[in-house]
Amino acid sequence: MAGIGGGVAQAAPATAEVNTTGLAITDTEVTVGILHSVTGTMAISETGSVQAEKLAIEQINASGGILGRQIKIIQEDGASDWPTFAEKARKLLVNDKTAAVFGCWTSASRKAVLPVFEKENGLLYYPTFYEGLEQSPNVFYTGQEATQQILAGIDWVMKDKGAKSFYLLGSDYIWPRTSNKIARKHIEMNGAQVLGEEYFPLGHTQFNSVINKIKLRKPDVIYAIIVGGSNVAFYKQLKAAGIDLSKQTLLTISVTEDEVRGIGGENIAGAYAAMKYFQSLDNENNKAFVKAFKDMWGQDMVIGDVTQAAYLGPWLWKAAVEKAGSFDVDKVREASPGIELTTAPEGYVKIHPNHHLWSKTRIGLAKPDGQFEVLYETAELMEPDPFPKGYQ
């Protein structure tokens, strides 16, 4: 199975040379961790990440592995519970001595594991778009930070739709709250107004009260950062309440094809999403990726933004290990800035010294078949800026 990195199998250097810190590496294998929620409210979003990481690892193994070693996976379930994520991260690093971990989805889970990775000097590849305002020597962020998604998306909707008023919605934890804080600042700095802002517990399913307020206040844009399974109830209730998304602009930064699969395309058609990747992207890299993903996981599977970003993790790690000639975390970290994948499904990415990726921002229109039509993309790659001036 061909992968995005290609490459020829290399002769395996001696384990003592490429593993000086006691990681789980033998002459023939290197062990990594996968840590996502496959149970609980976040499973709807995180299952695709697990599948993408396993696909990348299978492809890497088929092309000869890394430094002549096959990758072995230990998978743990964060179970949509932040203390569980921290506990499982500790197990993967301390007990299992994994060389890298691919995992987390919510910012709450990432914040929970961060002290563990920093204390144990582990390596985390984190795939989700997030609020920024973080930069850790132990994390590579393969999704977008705020300037690449929130600010770019609001700029588009204000220009393209002439939007002057917004109603902000989110699940009640750090990512939606911080993202909406950044969004509100950007909206108000550009002369528009926020008519309302509300948050709901993870797993919440009763949105009729806020939908009534939206109908009353008539914002130009519903700005929705609801995550996980709650999206199913929210979009179904919006439609049942008579809100027609072909007439009422809704912009989301949290719904990808993975969530639409649960929501039903007919319930979200007409909404806009600001992402860096959509399954419908028309390029050769993406066609090969979509085919391989469906061949492995089923023809009815879909691929969302975070799933694609998760797929990049093992390939970026492989490139850094091979550049470093070592699995040692400090050497992999040092080798990573400047690494590029010209064959990424989204087109092209490059690791910035701040551990985020250069990538494009795109706007997709949700269609009844569950896919997005790409309406807009930035002309150039956007440089990641996790600490944008004036938004902290």
Short mmCIF file of C-alpha atoms in Angstrom, two decimals:
data_model
loop_
_atom_site.label_atom_id
_atom_site.label_comp_id
_atom_site.label_asym_id
_atom_site.label_seq_id
_atom_site.Cartn_x
_atom_site.Cartn_y
_atom_site.Cartn_z
CA MET A 1 0.00 0.00 0.00
CA ALA A 2 1.64 3.25 -1.09
CA GLY A 3 1.77 6.05 1.44
CA ILE A 4 2.37 9.77 1.42
CA GLY A 5 6.02 9.52 2.36
CA GLY A 6 7.09 6.78 -0.03
CA GLY A 7 10.69 5.86 0.60
CA VAL A 8 12.79 2.75 0.50
CA ALA A 9 13.56 0.44 3.41
CA GLN A 10 16.81 1.37 5.10
CA ALA A 11 19.30 -0.94 6.78
CA ALA A 12 18.54 -0.97 10.51
CA PRO A 13 21.19 0.85 12.56
CA ALA A 14 22.12 -0.72 15.90
CA THR A 15 19.54 -0.18 18.63
CA ALA A 16 22.14 1.21 21.04
CA GLU A 17 22.86 4.01 18.53
CA VAL A 18 19.24 5.07 17.86
CA ASN A 19 17.80 4.61 21.35
CA THR A 20 19.92 6.05 24.15
CA THR A 21 17.05 6.83 26.55
CA GLY A 22 15.44 3.44 27.17
CA LEU A 23 12.40 3.66 24.89
CA ALA A 24 10.50 0.53 23.78
CA ILE A 25 12.68 -0.20 20.77
CA THR A 26 14.21 -3.52 19.69
CA ASP A 27 16.27 -4.44 16.66
CA THR A 28 13.06 -5.06 14.70
CA GLU A 29 10.31 -2.96 16.35
CA VAL A 30 9.51 0.48 17.72
CA THR A 31 6.45 0.92 19.95
CA VAL A 32 4.13 3.95 19.76
CA GLY A 33 0.91 4.86 21.53
CA ILE A 34 -2.51 5.83 20.19
CA LEU A 35 -4.64 7.67 22.77
CA HIS A 36 -8.13 8.76 21.74
CA SER A 37 -11.73 8.43 22.95
CA VAL A 38 -13.36 5.41 21.36
CA THR A 39 -16.17 5.51 23.96
CA GLY A 40 -18.24 8.39 25.34
CA THR A 41 -19.52 11.57 23.69
CA MET A 42 -16.25 12.29 21.83
CA ALA A 43 -16.06 8.90 20.08
CA ILE A 44 -18.06 10.32 17.14
CA SER A 45 -15.15 12.71 16.50
CA GLU A 46 -12.11 10.71 17.58
CA THR A 47 -12.72 7.33 15.91
CA GLY A 48 -11.56 8.73 12.55
CA SER A 49 -8.29 9.88 14.11
CA VAL A 50 -7.56 6.35 15.34
CA GLN A 51 -8.34 4.94 11.89
CA ALA A 52 -6.12 7.51 10.12
CA GLU A 53 -3.17 6.93 12.47
CA LYS A 54 -3.46 3.16 12.00
CA LEU A 55 -3.61 3.60 8.21
CA ALA A 56 -0.47 5.77 8.21
CA ILE A 57 1.37 3.27 10.42
CA GLU A 58 0.32 0.34 8.23
CA GLN A 59 1.57 2.21 5.15
CA ILE A 60 4.86 3.11 6.83
CA ASN A 61 5.35 -0.52 7.88
CA ALA A 62 4.56 -1.72 4.35
CA SER A 63 7.22 0.64 2.96
CA GLY A 64 9.92 -0.73 5.28
CA GLY A 65 9.15 0.93 8.60
CA ILE A 66 11.38 3.49 10.32
CA LEU A 67 15.14 3.03 10.57
CA GLY A 68 14.53 -0.59 9.57
CA ARG A 69 11.98 -1.21 12.33
CA GLN A 70 8.29 -2.02 12.15
CA ILE A 71 5.95 0.15 14.22
CA LYS A 72 4.01 -1.64 16.96
CA ILE A 73 0.92 0.10 18.42
CA ILE A 74 -0.38 0.16 21.99
CA GLN A 75 -3.84 1.74 21.96
CA GLU A 76 -5.57 3.28 24.99
CA ASP A 77 -9.08 4.73 25.35
CA GLY A 78 -9.35 8.21 26.88
CA ALA A 79 -13.10 7.51 27.20
CA SER A 80 -14.09 11.21 26.80
CA ASP A 81 -12.80 11.78 30.35
CA TRP A 82 -9.86 14.12 30.99
CA PRO A 83 -8.38 12.42 34.12
CA THR A 84 -8.49 9.13 32.20
CA PHE A 85 -6.45 10.72 29.40
CA ALA A 86 -3.77 11.78 31.91
CA GLU A 87 -3.69 8.31 33.49
CA LYS A 88 -3.39 6.56 30.11
CA ALA A 89 -0.72 9.02 28.93
CA ARG A 90 1.33 8.19 32.03
CA LYS A 91 0.94 4.46 31.32
CA LEU A 92 2.05 4.85 27.69
CA LEU A 93 5.13 6.88 28.63
CA VAL A 94 6.22 5.36 31.95
CA ASN A 95 5.14 1.70 31.71
CA ASP A 96 5.12 1.15 27.95
CA LYS A 97 7.99 3.56 27.15
CA THR A 98 6.46 4.49 23.79
CA ALA A 99 8.67 6.43 21.38
CA ALA A 100 5.78 8.75 20.39
CA VAL A 101 2.05 9.09 21.09
CA PHE A 102 -0.60 10.11 18.58
CA GLY A 103 -3.64 11.33 20.41
CA CYS A 104 -6.19 13.58 22.11
CA TRP A 105 -8.98 15.60 20.46
CA THR A 106 -10.40 18.16 22.88
CA SER A 107 -8.20 20.87 24.37
CA ALA A 108 -9.32 19.64 27.78
CA SER A 109 -7.76 16.23 27.09
CA ARG A 110 -4.59 17.87 25.72
CA LYS A 111 -4.27 20.13 28.77
CA ALA A 112 -4.77 17.07 31.00
CA VAL A 113 -1.92 15.12 29.40
CA LEU A 114 0.46 18.04 28.81
CA PRO A 115 2.12 17.99 32.27
CA VAL A 116 2.66 14.24 31.87
CA PHE A 117 4.38 14.61 28.49
CA GLU A 118 6.54 17.48 29.74
CA LYS A 119 7.52 15.70 32.97
CA GLU A 120 8.35 12.41 31.24
CA ASN A 121 9.76 14.07 28.10
CA GLY A 122 7.33 12.23 25.82
CA LEU A 123 6.32 13.20 22.30
CA LEU A 124 2.67 13.94 21.45
CA TYR A 125 1.29 14.52 17.94
CA TYR A 126 -2.00 16.39 18.47
CA PRO A 127 -4.34 16.53 15.44
CA THR A 128 -7.18 18.91 16.34
CA PHE A 129 -7.76 22.53 15.33
CA TYR A 130 -7.54 24.43 18.62
CA GLU A 131 -7.52 27.84 20.32
CA GLY A 132 -3.74 28.37 20.16
CA LEU A 133 -2.07 30.17 23.09
CA GLU A 134 0.14 27.13 23.66
CA GLN A 135 3.54 25.95 22.53
CA SER A 136 5.16 22.95 24.17
CA PRO A 137 8.52 21.37 23.35
CA ASN A 138 6.77 18.00 23.76
CA VAL A 139 3.84 18.55 21.36
CA PHE A 140 3.54 18.87 17.59
CA TYR A 141 0.22 20.45 16.61
CA THR A 142 -0.87 19.07 13.22
CA GLY A 143 -4.23 20.93 13.18
CA GLN A 144 -4.85 24.69 12.94
CA GLU A 145 -4.45 27.33 15.62
CA ALA A 146 -6.81 30.31 15.94
CA THR A 147 -5.38 32.62 13.26
CA GLN A 148 -5.57 29.82 10.68
CA GLN A 149 -9.21 29.00 11.40
CA ILE A 150 -11.14 31.41 13.64
CA LEU A 151 -9.84 34.73 12.33
CA ALA A 152 -9.66 33.57 8.69
CA GLY A 153 -13.20 32.13 8.86
CA ILE A 154 -14.73 35.26 10.39
CA ASP A 155 -12.92 37.43 7.83
CA TRP A 156 -14.48 35.34 5.05
CA VAL A 157 -18.06 35.43 6.40
CA MET A 158 -17.91 39.21 7.03
CA LYS A 159 -16.62 39.87 3.54
CA ASP A 160 -18.62 37.27 1.59
CA LYS A 161 -21.91 37.55 3.50
CA GLY A 162 -21.63 41.13 4.75
CA ALA A 163 -22.16 39.78 8.27
CA LYS A 164 -22.63 42.43 10.98
CA SER A 165 -24.07 40.39 13.87
CA PHE A 166 -23.18 37.03 15.42
CA TYR A 167 -24.59 34.61 18.00
CA LEU A 168 -21.82 32.52 19.59
CA LEU A 169 -22.49 28.96 20.78
CA GLY A 170 -20.13 26.40 22.25
CA SER A 171 -19.64 23.34 24.40
CA ASP A 172 -18.56 24.26 27.91
CA TYR A 173 -14.82 23.74 28.14
CA ILE A 174 -11.59 25.53 27.29
CA TRP A 175 -11.53 25.29 23.48
CA PRO A 176 -14.97 26.74 22.67
CA ARG A 177 -14.74 29.38 25.43
CA THR A 178 -11.27 30.58 24.41
CA SER A 179 -12.12 30.36 20.70
CA ASN A 180 -15.24 32.46 21.21
CA LYS A 181 -13.26 34.97 23.26
CA ILE A 182 -10.91 35.35 20.28
CA ALA A 183 -13.87 35.39 17.85
CA ARG A 184 -15.72 38.08 19.88
CA LYS A 185 -12.65 40.30 19.95
CA HIS A 186 -12.18 39.95 16.18
CA ILE A 187 -15.89 40.53 15.47
CA GLU A 188 -16.00 43.69 17.60
CA MET A 189 -12.65 45.01 16.30
CA ASN A 190 -14.17 44.80 12.81
CA GLY A 191 -17.24 46.84 13.75
CA ALA A 192 -19.73 43.98 14.06
CA GLN A 193 -21.59 42.88 17.20
CA VAL A 194 -22.24 39.78 19.25
CA LEU A 195 -25.96 39.36 20.05
CA GLY A 196 -25.55 36.40 22.40
CA GLU A 197 -23.06 33.84 23.72
CA GLU A 198 -24.00 30.52 25.36
CA TYR A 199 -22.35 27.27 26.46
CA PHE A 200 -23.61 23.74 27.04
CA PRO A 201 -22.16 20.73 28.89
CA LEU A 202 -20.51 18.01 26.80
CA GLY A 203 -23.15 15.52 25.76
CA HIS A 204 -25.96 18.13 26.08
CA THR A 205 -28.99 17.38 23.88
CA GLN A 206 -31.63 20.07 24.60
CA PHE A 207 -31.07 23.17 22.46
CA ASN A 208 -34.64 24.43 21.95
CA SER A 209 -34.30 27.32 24.41
CA VAL A 210 -31.25 28.83 22.68
CA ILE A 211 -32.77 28.16 19.24
CA ASN A 212 -35.79 30.25 20.27
CA LYS A 213 -33.45 33.09 21.32
CA ILE A 214 -31.67 32.89 17.96
CA LYS A 215 -35.02 33.11 16.13
CA LEU A 216 -35.91 36.16 18.22
CA ARG A 217 -32.61 38.03 17.83
CA LYS A 218 -32.04 37.16 14.14
CA PRO A 219 -28.21 37.24 13.97
CA ASP A 220 -26.56 37.41 10.57
CA VAL A 221 -24.38 34.45 11.61
CA ILE A 222 -24.80 31.58 14.06
CA TYR A 223 -21.20 30.80 15.05
CA ALA A 224 -21.24 27.23 16.37
CA ILE A 225 -18.47 25.48 18.32
CA ILE A 226 -20.47 22.56 19.71
CA VAL A 227 -18.48 19.33 19.83
CA GLY A 228 -18.99 15.59 19.78
CA GLY A 229 -22.38 13.89 19.93
CA SER A 230 -24.23 17.08 20.96
CA ASN A 231 -24.03 18.16 17.32
CA VAL A 232 -26.55 15.49 16.32
CA ALA A 233 -29.24 16.94 18.58
CA PHE A 234 -28.36 20.58 17.83
CA TYR A 235 -28.64 20.40 14.03
CA LYS A 236 -31.73 18.19 14.08
CA GLN A 237 -33.45 20.62 16.48
CA LEU A 238 -32.41 23.64 14.37
CA LYS A 239 -34.09 22.05 11.35
CA ALA A 240 -37.18 21.01 13.34
CA ALA A 241 -37.52 24.61 14.57
CA GLY A 242 -37.74 25.80 10.97
CA ILE A 243 -34.30 27.39 10.69
CA ASP A 244 -33.30 27.02 7.04
CA LEU A 245 -29.50 27.06 6.74
CA SER A 246 -29.72 28.08 3.10
CA LYS A 247 -31.18 31.38 4.39
CA GLN A 248 -29.70 31.67 7.90
CA THR A 249 -25.88 31.73 7.74
CA LEU A 250 -24.25 29.28 10.13
CA LEU A 251 -20.46 29.00 10.36
CA THR A 252 -18.93 26.15 12.34
CA ILE A 253 -15.32 25.39 13.22
CA SER A 254 -16.16 22.09 14.94
CA VAL A 255 -18.22 20.02 12.48
CA THR A 256 -16.33 17.90 9.98
CA GLU A 257 -17.49 15.03 7.75
CA ASP A 258 -17.03 12.72 10.77
CA GLU A 259 -19.72 14.55 12.76
CA VAL A 260 -21.96 15.02 9.70
CA ARG A 261 -22.10 11.24 9.44
CA GLY A 262 -23.97 11.21 12.76
CA ILE A 263 -25.93 14.44 12.17
CA GLY A 264 -27.19 13.44 8.71
CA GLY A 265 -26.30 15.57 5.69
CA GLU A 266 -29.93 16.61 5.25
CA ASN A 267 -29.90 18.21 8.73
CA ILE A 268 -26.85 20.43 8.18
CA ALA A 269 -26.98 21.17 4.43
CA GLY A 270 -26.36 24.87 3.80
CA ALA A 271 -24.03 25.40 6.77
CA TYR A 272 -20.46 26.62 6.27
CA ALA A 273 -17.33 25.17 7.92
CA ALA A 274 -13.89 26.77 8.23
CA MET A 275 -11.27 24.01 8.05
CA LYS A 276 -7.99 23.27 6.30
CA TYR A 277 -9.13 19.96 4.82
CA PHE A 278 -12.29 18.52 3.29
CA GLN A 279 -12.65 15.01 1.88
CA SER A 280 -13.80 16.52 -1.43
CA LEU A 281 -10.43 18.26 -2.08
CA ASP A 282 -9.52 17.60 -5.70
CA ASN A 283 -5.84 16.71 -5.78
CA GLU A 284 -3.94 13.49 -6.50
CA ASN A 285 -2.57 13.14 -2.94
CA ASN A 286 -6.08 13.31 -1.50
CA LYS A 287 -7.58 10.89 -4.02
CA ALA A 288 -4.95 8.27 -3.07
CA PHE A 289 -5.53 8.92 0.65
CA VAL A 290 -9.33 8.67 0.43
CA LYS A 291 -9.07 5.43 -1.56
CA ALA A 292 -6.62 3.87 0.93
CA PHE A 293 -8.75 4.96 3.89
CA LYS A 294 -11.93 3.48 2.43
CA ASP A 295 -10.13 0.29 1.36
CA MET A 296 -8.98 -0.19 4.95
CA TRP A 297 -12.05 0.95 6.91
CA GLY A 298 -15.02 0.54 4.57
CA GLN A 299 -16.44 2.25 1.51
CA ASP A 300 -19.09 4.06 3.59
CA MET A 301 -16.48 5.81 5.77
CA VAL A 302 -15.89 9.56 5.60
CA ILE A 303 -12.83 11.67 6.36
CA GLY A 304 -12.89 14.97 8.23
CA ASP A 305 -10.33 17.68 8.92
CA VAL A 306 -9.00 16.21 12.18
CA THR A 307 -8.84 12.70 10.67
CA GLN A 308 -6.55 14.00 7.92
CA ALA A 309 -4.42 15.92 10.45
CA ALA A 310 -4.13 12.73 12.52
CA TYR A 311 -2.87 10.90 9.42
CA LEU A 312 -0.03 13.41 9.12
CA GLY A 313 1.31 12.65 12.62
CA PRO A 314 3.05 9.30 11.98
CA TRP A 315 4.49 10.57 8.66
CA LEU A 316 5.92 13.73 10.26
CA TRP A 317 7.37 11.64 13.10
CA LYS A 318 8.92 9.17 10.61
CA ALA A 319 10.51 12.04 8.65
CA ALA A 320 11.95 13.58 11.83
CA VAL A 321 13.29 10.26 13.15
CA GLU A 322 15.00 9.55 9.84
CA LYS A 323 16.43 13.06 9.64
CA ALA A 324 17.73 12.72 13.23
CA GLY A 325 18.93 9.16 12.69
CA SER A 326 17.55 8.44 16.15
CA PHE A 327 14.34 7.77 18.10
CA ASP A 328 15.56 9.90 21.04
CA VAL A 329 12.88 12.50 21.77
CA ASP A 330 15.34 15.43 22.07
CA LYS A 331 16.93 14.58 18.72
CA VAL A 332 13.55 14.10 16.98
CA ARG A 333 12.38 17.46 18.33
CA GLU A 334 15.54 19.17 17.10
CA ALA A 335 15.21 17.63 13.62
CA SER A 336 11.54 18.55 13.16
CA PRO A 337 11.40 22.27 12.19
CA GLY A 338 11.47 22.65 8.41
CA ILE A 339 10.27 19.12 7.69
CA GLU A 340 7.75 19.21 4.86
CA LEU A 341 5.27 16.79 3.31
CA THR A 342 4.63 17.68 -0.32
CA THR A 343 2.36 14.63 -0.48
CA ALA A 344 -0.06 15.48 2.37
CA PRO A 345 -3.74 14.97 1.43
CA GLU A 346 -4.42 18.65 2.14
CA GLY A 347 -1.69 19.52 -0.37
CA TYR A 348 1.49 20.58 1.42
CA VAL A 349 2.51 21.15 5.04
CA LYS A 350 5.69 22.23 6.76
CA ILE A 351 6.66 22.17 10.43
CA HIS A 352 7.30 25.64 11.85
CA PRO A 353 9.88 26.13 14.65
CA ASN A 354 6.86 26.79 16.93
CA HIS A 355 5.76 23.14 16.37
CA HIS A 356 2.64 24.08 14.37
CA LEU A 357 2.12 23.56 10.63
CA TRP A 358 2.01 25.97 7.74
CA SER A 359 -1.29 25.23 5.97
CA LYS A 360 -4.15 26.79 3.99
CA THR A 361 -7.55 27.82 5.33
CA ARG A 362 -10.62 26.68 3.40
CA ILE A 363 -14.38 27.29 3.60
CA GLY A 364 -16.74 24.43 2.77
CA LEU A 365 -20.49 24.41 2.18
CA ALA A 366 -22.28 21.40 3.68
CA LYS A 367 -24.26 19.41 1.10
CA PRO A 368 -27.14 16.94 1.67
CA ASP A 369 -24.87 13.98 0.78
CA GLY A 370 -22.69 14.67 3.84
CA GLN A 371 -19.77 16.14 1.89
CA PHE A 372 -18.60 19.77 1.64
CA GLU A 373 -18.18 21.85 -1.49
CA VAL A 374 -14.98 23.90 -1.16
CA LEU A 375 -15.94 27.52 -1.90
CA TYR A 376 -12.79 29.34 -0.86
CA GLU A 377 -9.18 28.77 0.08
CA THR A 378 -6.39 31.16 1.03
CA ALA A 379 -4.06 31.82 -1.88
CA GLU A 380 -0.99 31.11 0.24
CA LEU A 381 -0.11 28.84 3.14
CA MET A 382 -0.82 30.59 6.43
CA GLU A 383 2.08 30.85 8.85
CA PRO A 384 1.04 29.49 12.25
CA ASP A 385 0.92 32.11 15.00
CA PRO A 386 -0.22 30.48 18.26
CA PHE A 387 0.15 33.75 20.19
CA PRO A 388 -1.53 36.39 17.98
CA LYS A 389 -0.90 39.91 19.25
CA GLY A 390 -4.00 41.54 20.70
CA TYR A 391 -5.96 38.28 21.15
CA GLN A 392 -4.35 36.86 24.29
#
